CSV table of C-alpha atoms and ligand atoms in Angstrom, one decimal:
chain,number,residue,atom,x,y,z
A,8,UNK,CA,-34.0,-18.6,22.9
A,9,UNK,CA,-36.8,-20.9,21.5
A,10,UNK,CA,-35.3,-24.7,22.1
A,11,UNK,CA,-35.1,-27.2,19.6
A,12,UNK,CA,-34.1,-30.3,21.4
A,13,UNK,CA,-34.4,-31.8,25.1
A,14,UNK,CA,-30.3,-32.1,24.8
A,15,UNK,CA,-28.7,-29.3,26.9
A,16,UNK,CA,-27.1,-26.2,25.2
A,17,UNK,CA,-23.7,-26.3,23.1
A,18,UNK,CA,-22.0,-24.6,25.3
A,19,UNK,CA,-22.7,-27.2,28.5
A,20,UNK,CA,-21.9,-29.7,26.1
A,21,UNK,CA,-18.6,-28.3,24.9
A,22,UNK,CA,-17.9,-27.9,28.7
A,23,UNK,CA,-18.8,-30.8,29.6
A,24,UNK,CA,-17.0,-33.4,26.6
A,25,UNK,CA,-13.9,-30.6,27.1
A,26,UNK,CA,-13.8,-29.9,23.4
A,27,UNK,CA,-11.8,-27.0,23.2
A,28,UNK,CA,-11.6,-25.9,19.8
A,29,UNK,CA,-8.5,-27.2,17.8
A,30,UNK,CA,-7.3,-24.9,14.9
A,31,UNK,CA,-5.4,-27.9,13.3
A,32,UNK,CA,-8.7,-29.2,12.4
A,33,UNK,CA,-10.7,-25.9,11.4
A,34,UNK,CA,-13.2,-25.8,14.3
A,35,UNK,CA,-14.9,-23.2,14.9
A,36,UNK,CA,-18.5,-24.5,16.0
A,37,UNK,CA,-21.9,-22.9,15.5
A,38,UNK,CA,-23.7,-22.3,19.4
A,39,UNK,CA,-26.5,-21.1,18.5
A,40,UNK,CA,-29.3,-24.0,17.7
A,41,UNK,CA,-31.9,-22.0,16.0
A,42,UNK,CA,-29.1,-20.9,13.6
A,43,UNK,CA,-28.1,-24.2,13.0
A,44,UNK,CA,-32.3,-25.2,12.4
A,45,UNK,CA,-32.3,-22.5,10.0
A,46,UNK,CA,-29.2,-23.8,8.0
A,47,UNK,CA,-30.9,-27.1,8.4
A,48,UNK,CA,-33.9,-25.4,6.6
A,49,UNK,CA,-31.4,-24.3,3.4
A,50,UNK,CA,-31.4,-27.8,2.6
A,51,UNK,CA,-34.8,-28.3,2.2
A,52,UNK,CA,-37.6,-31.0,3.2
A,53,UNK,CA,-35.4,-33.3,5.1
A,54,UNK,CA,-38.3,-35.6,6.3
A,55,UNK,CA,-38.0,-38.4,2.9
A,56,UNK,CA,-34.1,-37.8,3.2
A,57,UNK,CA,-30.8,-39.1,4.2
A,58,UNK,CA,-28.5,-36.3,5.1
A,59,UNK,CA,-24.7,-36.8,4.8
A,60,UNK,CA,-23.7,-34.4,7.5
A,61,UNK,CA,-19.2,-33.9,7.6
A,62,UNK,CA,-17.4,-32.4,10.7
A,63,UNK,CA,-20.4,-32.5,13.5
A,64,UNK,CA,-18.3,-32.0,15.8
A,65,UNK,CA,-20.3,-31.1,19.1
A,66,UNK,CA,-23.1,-31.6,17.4
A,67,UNK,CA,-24.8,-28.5,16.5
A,68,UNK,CA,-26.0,-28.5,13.1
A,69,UNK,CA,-26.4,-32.4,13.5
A,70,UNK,CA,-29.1,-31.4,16.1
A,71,UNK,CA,-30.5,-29.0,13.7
A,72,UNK,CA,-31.0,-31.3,11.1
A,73,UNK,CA,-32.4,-33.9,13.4
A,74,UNK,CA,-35.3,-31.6,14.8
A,75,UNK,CA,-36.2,-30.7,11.1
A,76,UNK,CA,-37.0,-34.1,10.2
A,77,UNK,CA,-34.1,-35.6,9.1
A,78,UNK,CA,-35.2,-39.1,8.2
A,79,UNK,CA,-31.4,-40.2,9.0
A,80,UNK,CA,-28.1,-38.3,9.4
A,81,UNK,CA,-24.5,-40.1,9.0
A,82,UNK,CA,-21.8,-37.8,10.4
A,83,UNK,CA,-18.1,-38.7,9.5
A,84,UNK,CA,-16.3,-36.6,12.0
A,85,UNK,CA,-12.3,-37.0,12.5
A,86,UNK,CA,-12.0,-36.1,15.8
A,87,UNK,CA,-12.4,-38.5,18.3
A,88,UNK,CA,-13.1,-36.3,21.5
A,89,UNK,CA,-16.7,-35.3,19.7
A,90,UNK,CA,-18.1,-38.8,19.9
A,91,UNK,CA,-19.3,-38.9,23.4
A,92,UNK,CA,-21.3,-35.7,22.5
A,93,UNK,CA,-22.2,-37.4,19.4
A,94,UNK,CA,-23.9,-40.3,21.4
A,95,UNK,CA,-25.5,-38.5,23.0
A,96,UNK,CA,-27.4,-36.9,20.3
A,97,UNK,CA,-28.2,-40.5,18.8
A,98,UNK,CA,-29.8,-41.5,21.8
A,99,UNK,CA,-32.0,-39.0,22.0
A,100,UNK,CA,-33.0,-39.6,18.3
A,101,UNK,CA,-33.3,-43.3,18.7
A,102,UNK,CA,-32.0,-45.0,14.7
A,103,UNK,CA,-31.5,-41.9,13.0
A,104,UNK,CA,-28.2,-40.8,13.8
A,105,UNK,CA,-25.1,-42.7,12.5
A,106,UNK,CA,-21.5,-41.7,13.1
A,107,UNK,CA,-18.4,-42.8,11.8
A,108,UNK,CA,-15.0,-41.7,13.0
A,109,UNK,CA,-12.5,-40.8,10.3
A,110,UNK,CA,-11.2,-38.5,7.3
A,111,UNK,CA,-14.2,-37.4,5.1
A,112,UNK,CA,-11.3,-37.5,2.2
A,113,UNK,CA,-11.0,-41.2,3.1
A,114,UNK,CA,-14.4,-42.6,3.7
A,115,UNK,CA,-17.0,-44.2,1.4
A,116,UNK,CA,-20.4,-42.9,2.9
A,117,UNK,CA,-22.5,-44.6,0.3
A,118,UNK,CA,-22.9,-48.1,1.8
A,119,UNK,CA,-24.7,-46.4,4.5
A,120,UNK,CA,-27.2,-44.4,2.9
A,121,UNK,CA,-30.3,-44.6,1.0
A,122,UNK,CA,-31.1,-42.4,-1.5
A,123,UNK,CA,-32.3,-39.6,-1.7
A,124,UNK,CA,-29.7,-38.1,-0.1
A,125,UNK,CA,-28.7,-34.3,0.5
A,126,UNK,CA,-25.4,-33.3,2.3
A,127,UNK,CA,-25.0,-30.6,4.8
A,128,UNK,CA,-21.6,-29.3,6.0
A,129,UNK,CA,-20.0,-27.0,8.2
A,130,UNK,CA,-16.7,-27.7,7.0
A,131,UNK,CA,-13.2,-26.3,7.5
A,132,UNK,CA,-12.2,-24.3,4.2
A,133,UNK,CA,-9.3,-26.5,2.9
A,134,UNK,CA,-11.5,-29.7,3.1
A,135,UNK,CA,-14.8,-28.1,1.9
A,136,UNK,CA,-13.0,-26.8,-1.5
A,137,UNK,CA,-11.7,-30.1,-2.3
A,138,UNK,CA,-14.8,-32.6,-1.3
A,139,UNK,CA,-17.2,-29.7,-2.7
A,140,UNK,CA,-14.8,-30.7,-6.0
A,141,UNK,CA,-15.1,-33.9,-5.5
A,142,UNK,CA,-18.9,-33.6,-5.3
A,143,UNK,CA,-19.4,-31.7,-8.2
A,144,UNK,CA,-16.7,-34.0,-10.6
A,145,UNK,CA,-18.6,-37.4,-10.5
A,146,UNK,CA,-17.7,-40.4,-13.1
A,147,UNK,CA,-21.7,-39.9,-14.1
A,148,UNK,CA,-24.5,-37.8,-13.5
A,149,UNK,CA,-26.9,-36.7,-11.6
A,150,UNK,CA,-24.5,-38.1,-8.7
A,151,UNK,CA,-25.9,-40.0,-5.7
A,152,UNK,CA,-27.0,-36.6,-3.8
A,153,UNK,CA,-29.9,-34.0,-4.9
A,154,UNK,CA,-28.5,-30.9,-3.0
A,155,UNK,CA,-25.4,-29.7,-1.0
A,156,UNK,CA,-25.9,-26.9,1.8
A,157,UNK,CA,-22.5,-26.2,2.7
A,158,UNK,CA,-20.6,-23.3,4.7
A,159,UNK,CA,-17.9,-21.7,3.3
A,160,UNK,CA,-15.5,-18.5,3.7
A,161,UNK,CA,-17.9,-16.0,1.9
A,162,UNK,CA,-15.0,-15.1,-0.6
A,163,UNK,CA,-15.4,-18.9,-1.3
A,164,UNK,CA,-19.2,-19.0,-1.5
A,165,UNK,CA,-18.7,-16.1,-4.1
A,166,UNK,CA,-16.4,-18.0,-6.3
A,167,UNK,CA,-18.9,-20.8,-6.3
A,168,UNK,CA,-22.2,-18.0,-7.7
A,169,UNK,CA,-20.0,-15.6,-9.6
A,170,UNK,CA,-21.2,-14.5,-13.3
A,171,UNK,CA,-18.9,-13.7,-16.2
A,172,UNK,CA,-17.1,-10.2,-16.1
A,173,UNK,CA,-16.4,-10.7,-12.6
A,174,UNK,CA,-13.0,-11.3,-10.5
A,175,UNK,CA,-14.7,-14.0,-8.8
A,176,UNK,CA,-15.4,-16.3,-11.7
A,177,UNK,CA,-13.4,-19.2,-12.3
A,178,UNK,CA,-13.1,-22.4,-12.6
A,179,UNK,CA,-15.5,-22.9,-9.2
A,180,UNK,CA,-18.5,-20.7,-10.6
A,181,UNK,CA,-18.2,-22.8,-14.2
A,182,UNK,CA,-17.9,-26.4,-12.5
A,183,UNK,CA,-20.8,-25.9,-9.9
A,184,UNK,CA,-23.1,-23.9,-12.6
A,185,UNK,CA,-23.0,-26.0,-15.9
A,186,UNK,CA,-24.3,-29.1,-13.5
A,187,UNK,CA,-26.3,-27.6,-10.7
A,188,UNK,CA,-28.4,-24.3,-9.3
A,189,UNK,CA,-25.8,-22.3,-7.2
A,190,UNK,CA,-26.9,-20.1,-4.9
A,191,UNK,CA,-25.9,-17.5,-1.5
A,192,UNK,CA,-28.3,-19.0,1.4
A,193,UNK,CA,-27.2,-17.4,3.8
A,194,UNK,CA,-24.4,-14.7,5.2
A,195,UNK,CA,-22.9,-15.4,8.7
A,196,UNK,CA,-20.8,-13.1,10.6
A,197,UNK,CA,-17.6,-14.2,12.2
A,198,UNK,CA,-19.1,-14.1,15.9
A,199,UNK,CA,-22.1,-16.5,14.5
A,200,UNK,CA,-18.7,-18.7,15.7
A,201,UNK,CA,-16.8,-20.0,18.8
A,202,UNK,CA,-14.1,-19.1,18.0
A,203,UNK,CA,-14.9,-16.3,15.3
A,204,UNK,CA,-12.8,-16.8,12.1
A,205,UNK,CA,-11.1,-14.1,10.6
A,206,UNK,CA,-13.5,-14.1,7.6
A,207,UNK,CA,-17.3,-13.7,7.2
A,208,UNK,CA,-18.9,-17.0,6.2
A,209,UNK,CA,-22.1,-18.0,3.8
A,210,UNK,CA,-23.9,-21.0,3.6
A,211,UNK,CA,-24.0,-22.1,-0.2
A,212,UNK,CA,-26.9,-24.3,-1.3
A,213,UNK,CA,-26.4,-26.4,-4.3
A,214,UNK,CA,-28.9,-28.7,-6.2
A,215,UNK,CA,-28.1,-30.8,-8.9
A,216,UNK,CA,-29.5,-30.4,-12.5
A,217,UNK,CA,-31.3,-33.6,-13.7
A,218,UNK,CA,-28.7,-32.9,-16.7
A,219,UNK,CA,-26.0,-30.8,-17.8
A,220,UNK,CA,-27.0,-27.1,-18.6
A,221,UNK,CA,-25.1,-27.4,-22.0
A,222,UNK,CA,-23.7,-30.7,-23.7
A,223,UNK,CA,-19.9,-31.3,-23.4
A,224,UNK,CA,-17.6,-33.7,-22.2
A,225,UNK,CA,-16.4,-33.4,-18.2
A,226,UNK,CA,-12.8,-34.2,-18.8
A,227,UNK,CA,-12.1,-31.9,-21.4
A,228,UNK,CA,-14.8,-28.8,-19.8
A,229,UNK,CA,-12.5,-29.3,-17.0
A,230,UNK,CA,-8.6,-29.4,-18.9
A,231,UNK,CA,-10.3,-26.1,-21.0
A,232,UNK,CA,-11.0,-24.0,-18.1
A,233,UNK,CA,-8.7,-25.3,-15.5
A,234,UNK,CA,-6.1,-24.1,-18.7
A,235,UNK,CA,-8.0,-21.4,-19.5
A,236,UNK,CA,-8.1,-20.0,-15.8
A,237,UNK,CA,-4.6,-21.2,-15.3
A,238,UNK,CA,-3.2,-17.6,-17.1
A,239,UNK,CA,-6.6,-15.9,-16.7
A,240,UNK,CA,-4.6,-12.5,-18.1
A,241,UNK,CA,-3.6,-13.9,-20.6
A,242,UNK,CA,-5.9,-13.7,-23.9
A,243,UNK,CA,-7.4,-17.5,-24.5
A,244,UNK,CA,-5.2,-17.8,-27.8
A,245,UNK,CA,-2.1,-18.1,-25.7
A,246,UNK,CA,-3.8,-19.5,-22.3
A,247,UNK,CA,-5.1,-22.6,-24.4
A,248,UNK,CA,-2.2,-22.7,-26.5
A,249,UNK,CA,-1.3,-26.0,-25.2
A,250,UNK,CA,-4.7,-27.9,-25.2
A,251,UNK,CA,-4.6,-27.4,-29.4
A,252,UNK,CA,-2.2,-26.5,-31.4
A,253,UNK,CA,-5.2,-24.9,-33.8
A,254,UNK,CA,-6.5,-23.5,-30.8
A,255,UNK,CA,-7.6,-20.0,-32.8
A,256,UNK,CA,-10.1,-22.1,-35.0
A,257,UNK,CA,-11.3,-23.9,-32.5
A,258,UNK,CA,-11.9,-20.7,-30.6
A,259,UNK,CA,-13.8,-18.9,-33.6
A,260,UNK,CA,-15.3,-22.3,-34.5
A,261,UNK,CA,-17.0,-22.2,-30.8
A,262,UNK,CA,-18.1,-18.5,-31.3
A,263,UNK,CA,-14.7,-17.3,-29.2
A,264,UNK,CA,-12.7,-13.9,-30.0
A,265,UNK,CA,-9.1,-15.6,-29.4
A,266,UNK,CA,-8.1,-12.6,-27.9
A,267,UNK,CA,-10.8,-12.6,-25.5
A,268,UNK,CA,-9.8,-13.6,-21.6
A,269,UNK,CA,-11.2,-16.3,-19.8
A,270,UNK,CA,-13.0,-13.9,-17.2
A,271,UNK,CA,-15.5,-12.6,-20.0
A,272,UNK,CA,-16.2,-16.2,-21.8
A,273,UNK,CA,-19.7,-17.8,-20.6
A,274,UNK,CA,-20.3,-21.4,-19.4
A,275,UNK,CA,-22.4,-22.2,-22.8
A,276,UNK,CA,-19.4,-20.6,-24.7
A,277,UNK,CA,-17.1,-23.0,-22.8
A,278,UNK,CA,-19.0,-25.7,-23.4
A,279,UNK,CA,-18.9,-25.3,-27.1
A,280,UNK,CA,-15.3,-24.9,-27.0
A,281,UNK,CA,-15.1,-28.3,-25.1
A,282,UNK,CA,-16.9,-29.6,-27.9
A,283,UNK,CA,-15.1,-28.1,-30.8
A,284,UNK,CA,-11.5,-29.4,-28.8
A,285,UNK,CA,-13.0,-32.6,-28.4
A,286,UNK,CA,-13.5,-32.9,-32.3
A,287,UNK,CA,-9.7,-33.9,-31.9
B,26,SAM,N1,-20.5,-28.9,12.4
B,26,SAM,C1,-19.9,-28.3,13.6
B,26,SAM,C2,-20.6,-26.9,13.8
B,26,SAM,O1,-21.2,-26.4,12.9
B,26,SAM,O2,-20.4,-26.4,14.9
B,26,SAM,C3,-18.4,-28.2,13.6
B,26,SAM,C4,-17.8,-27.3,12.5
B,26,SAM,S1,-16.1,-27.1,12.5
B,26,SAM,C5,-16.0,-25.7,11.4
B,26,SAM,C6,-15.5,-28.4,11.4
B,26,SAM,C7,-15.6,-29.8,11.9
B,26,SAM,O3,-15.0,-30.7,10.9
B,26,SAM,C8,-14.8,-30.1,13.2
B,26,SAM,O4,-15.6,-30.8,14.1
B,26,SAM,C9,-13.6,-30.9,12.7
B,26,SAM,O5,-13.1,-31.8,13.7
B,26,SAM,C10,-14.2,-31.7,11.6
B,26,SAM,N2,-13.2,-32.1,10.5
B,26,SAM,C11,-12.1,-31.5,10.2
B,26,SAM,N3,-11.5,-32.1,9.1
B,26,SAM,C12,-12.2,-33.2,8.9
B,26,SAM,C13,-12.1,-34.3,8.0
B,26,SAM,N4,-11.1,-34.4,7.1
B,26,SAM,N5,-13.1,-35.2,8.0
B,26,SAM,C14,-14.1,-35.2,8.9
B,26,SAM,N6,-14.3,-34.2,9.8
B,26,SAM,C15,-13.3,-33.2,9.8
């Protein structure tokens, strides 16, 4: 195996720091450093950029995305037992490697990077949904990063691309599509792990759209589908019954059937529903 780094391999380093994986805090670590270069690679030309990297843990994909060009990388990384191997990793990449202990959910990163900045996460599921959220729900856009290269549980990553007509469309596929370019990077097999998940995994890669694919208002895109995909049996006359009470105009109004179910609507057909409910 081709080396990327003068650092020694992950699994000395696991060894060595005794990081032992803890299921508490979703870690199942990439070994394998050319895997982690090529997830590195996802995200683009990293050599003008800032990359927010969450969970390095022992350091893997950090390393990967230092030895692509990384012009700096600040990992937030909630386990304390990582740092050691962390440091190490910084010192071999004098300046461009910043940790900070702590909750992702908790910290501010932005007083420690300069634009432009792309994130890259190995993530556990649970936290990945809800900062991947969090990412995509700004107060105004574009937001501070350009892309997001993210792992996730493949069932996730298929939620996040899925079309109309499909079982996997939601209210992921609509929020991540009407603002950004969503697609499948990569598939990774549970032993691409130590310890293998359950699940197969995919690396997502996300890049924001200058501006929103269609015109509508965040808050009430996001009350009509989250409502909308709340009862997604149920025909959108009834579903949305509660966000109008002349929800069946609105519905024709935005070119709707009101017996039509959220599953088959389009994101440009949502967004002129947002409009027409924002009419008030
Ligand atoms: N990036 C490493 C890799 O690819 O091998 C580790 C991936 S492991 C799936 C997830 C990492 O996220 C672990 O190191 C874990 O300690 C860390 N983590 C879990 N919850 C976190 C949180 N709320 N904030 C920051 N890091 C977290």
């Amino acid at each position: 195996m081709a080396q990327i780094d003068g650092l020694p391999p992950l699994r000395e380093v696991i060894a060595q720091h005794e990081l032992s994986a803890k299921k508490a805090l979703g870690q199942n670590f990439l070994l394998d450093l050319n895997l982690t270069a090529r997830i590195a690679r996802v995200a683009g030309d990293l050599s003008g950029s800032d990359v927010l990297e969450i969970g390095p843990g022992p350091g893997g994909l950090t390393r990967g995305l230092l030895a692509e060009g990384a012009r700096k990388v600040l990992a937030i990384e909630k386990d304390s037992r990582c740092l050691p191997a962390l440091a190490e990793i910084a010192a071999a990449y004098p300046g461009r490697l910043e940790v900070i202990e702590g909750d992702a959910l908790k910290v501010d990163p932005l007083a420690h990077l300069t634009p432009p900045i792309r994130v890259a996460a190995n993530l556990p599921y649970n936290v990945g949904t809800e900062l991947l959220v969090r990412w995509l729900t700004p107060d105004a856009w574009p937001p501070y990063w350009q892309s997001l290269t993210l792992m996730f549980q493949r069932e996730v990553a298929e939620r996040i691309v899925a079309t109309p007509g499909s079982k996997a469309y939601g209210r992921l596929a609509l929020l991540a599509q009407w603002r950004c370019e969503a697609r499948i990077a990569l598939s990774l097999p549970p032993e691409a792990f130590s310890p293998p998940p359950k699940v197969s995994s995919a690396v997502v890669h996300l890049t924001a759209l200058p501006a929103p694919r269609f015109e509508a208002d965040p808050k009430v895109l996001e009350r009509v589908v989250a409502a909308a995909f709340n009862q997604r049996r149920k025909m959108l006359r009834a579903a949305l019954k509660g966000v109008a009470p002349d929800i069946e105009d609105r519905l024709r109004a935005a070119g709707i059937q009101p017996t039509e179910r959220a599953e088959q609507v389009s994101l440009e057909a949502f967004c002129a529903l947002a409009r027409e409910v924002a009419k008030g």
